[in-house]
Coordinates of C-alpha atoms in Angstrom, one line a residue:
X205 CA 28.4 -129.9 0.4
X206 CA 28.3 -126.6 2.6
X207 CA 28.1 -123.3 1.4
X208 CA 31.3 -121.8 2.8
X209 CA 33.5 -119.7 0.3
X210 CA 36.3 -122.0 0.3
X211 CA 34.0 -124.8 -0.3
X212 CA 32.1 -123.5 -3.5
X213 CA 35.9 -122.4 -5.1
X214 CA 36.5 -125.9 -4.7
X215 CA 33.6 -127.5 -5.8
X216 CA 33.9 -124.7 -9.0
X217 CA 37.8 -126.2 -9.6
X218 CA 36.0 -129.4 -10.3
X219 CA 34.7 -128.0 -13.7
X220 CA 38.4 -126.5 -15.2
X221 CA 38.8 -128.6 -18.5
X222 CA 42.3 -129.5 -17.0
X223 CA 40.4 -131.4 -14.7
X224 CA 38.6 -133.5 -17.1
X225 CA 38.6 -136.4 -19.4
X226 CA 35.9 -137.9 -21.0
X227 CA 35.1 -141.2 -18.8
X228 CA 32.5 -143.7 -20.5
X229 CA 28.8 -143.3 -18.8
X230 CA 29.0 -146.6 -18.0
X231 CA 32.0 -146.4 -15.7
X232 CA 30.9 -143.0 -14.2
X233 CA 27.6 -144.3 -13.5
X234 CA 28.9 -147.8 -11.6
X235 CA 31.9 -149.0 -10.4
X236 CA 33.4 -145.0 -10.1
X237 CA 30.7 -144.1 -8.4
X238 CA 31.2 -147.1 -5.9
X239 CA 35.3 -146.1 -5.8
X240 CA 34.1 -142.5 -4.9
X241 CA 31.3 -143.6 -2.1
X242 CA 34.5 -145.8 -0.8
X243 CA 36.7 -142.8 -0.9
X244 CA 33.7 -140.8 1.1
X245 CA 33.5 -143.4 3.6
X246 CA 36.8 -143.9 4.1
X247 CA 37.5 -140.4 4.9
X248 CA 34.7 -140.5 8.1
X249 CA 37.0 -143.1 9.5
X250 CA 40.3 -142.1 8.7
X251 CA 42.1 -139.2 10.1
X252 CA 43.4 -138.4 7.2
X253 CA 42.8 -139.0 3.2
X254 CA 44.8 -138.7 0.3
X255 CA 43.0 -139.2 -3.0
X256 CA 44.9 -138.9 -6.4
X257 CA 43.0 -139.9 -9.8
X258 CA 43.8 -139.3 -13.6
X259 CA 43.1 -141.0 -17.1
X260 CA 45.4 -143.4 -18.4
X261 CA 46.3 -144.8 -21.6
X262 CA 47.1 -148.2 -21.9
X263 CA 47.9 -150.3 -24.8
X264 CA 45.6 -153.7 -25.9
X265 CA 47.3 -157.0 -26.1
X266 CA 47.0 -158.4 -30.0
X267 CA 48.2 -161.7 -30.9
X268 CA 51.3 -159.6 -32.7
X269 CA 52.2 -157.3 -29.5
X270 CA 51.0 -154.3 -28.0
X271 CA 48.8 -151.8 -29.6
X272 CA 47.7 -148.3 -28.9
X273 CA 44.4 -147.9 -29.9
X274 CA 41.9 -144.8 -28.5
X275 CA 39.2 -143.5 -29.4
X276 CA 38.9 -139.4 -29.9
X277 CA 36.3 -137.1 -29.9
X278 CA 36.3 -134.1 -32.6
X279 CA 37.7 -133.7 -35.7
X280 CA 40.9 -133.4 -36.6
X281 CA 42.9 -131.2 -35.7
X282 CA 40.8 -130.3 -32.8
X283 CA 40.4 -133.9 -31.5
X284 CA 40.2 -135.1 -27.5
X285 CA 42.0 -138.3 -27.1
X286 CA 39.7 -141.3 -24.7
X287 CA 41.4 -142.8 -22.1
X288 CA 41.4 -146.2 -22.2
X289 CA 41.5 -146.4 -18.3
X290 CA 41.1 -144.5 -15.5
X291 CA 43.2 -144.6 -11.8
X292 CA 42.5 -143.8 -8.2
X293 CA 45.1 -144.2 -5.6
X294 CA 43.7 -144.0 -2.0
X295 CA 46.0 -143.4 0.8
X296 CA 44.6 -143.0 4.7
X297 CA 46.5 -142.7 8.1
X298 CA 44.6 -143.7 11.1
X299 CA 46.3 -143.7 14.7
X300 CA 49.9 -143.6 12.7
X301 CA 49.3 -146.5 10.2
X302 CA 49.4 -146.0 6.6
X303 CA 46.5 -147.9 3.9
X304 CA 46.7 -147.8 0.4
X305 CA 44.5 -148.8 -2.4
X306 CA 45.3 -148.9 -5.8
X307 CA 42.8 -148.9 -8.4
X308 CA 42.9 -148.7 -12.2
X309 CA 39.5 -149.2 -14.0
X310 CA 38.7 -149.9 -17.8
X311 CA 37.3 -147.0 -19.6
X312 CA 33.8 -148.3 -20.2
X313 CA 31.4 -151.2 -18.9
X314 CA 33.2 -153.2 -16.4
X315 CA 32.8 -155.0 -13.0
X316 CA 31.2 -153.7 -9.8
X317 CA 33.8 -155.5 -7.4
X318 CA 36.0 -152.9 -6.9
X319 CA 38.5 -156.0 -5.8
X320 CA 39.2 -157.0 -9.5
X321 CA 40.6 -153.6 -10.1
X322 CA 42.9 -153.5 -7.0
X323 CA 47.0 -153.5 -8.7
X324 CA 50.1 -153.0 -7.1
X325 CA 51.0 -149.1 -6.9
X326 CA 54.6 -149.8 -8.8
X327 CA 52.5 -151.4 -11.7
X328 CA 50.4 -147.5 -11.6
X329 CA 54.0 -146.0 -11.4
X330 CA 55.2 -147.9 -14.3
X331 CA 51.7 -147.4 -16.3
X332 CA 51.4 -143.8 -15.7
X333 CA 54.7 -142.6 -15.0
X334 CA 54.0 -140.9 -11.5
X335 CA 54.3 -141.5 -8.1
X336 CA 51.4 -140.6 -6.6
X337 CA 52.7 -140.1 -2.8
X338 CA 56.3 -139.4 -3.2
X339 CA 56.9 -137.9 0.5
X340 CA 54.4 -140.6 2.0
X341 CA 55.7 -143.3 1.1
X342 CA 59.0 -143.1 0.9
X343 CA 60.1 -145.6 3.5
X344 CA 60.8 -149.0 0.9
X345 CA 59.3 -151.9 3.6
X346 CA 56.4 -149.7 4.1
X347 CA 55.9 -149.1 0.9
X348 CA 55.8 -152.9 0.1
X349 CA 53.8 -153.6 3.0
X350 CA 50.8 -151.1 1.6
X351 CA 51.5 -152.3 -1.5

């Protein structure tokens, strides 16, 4: 990180509580932290890098349906919800081609291969209600082709 003016309002936007959500040591610690070294290394290669990420919240599978079930921190009625999951969408352009990765990650202990939380970016749209890249990708065989 330099020292530049523009860089340390940045690096202070970081630390706005509409820029946080609590996300489980264990995540934060190991496969996010790999995500984000991927991210940093992607960027020296790429001439441009698009990096959207955000909690989600996700219901469990019971043998009766779909639950919501979260954990909060507080007391009521002052209370801050868990995620249950948290996304990054990736997008780079080198020499006029378009890469995406899509990655959604379980809000605690999971696996290092970053591989088993690659999903198709229309199952993000559906999860999380956004498009992440809505002027990017907005030609439809390109968008399957990344996808």
């Amino acid at each position: 990180s330099t020292s530049t003016p523009s860089s340390n309002v940045s690096r202070r936007s970081t630390f706005y509580l509409d820029n946080m959500a609590p996300q489980d040591s264990l995540l934060n610690r190991g496969p996010w932290l790999k995500l984000e070294e991927l991210c940093r290394s992607v960027a020296q290669v790429a001439d441009e890098v698009y990096v959207v990420s955000g909690p989600l919240f996700l219901p469990e599978r019971e043998k009766d349906g779909l639950r919501m079930r979260h954990r909060v921190l507080g007391s009521p009625p002052s209370v801050t919800w868990v995620p249950s999951h948290f996304f990054k969408v990736v997008l780079a352009e080198r020499g006029g081609v378009s890469y995406i990765g899509c990655f959604v990650l379980p809000n605690g202990k999971c696996d290092d291969d970053l591989s088993r939380w690659l999903v198709p970016l229309e199952n993000l749209e559906a999860a999380a209600g956004l498009i992440p890249f809505p002027d990017a990708l907005t030609d439809e065989a390109a968008r399957d082709a990344l996808a």
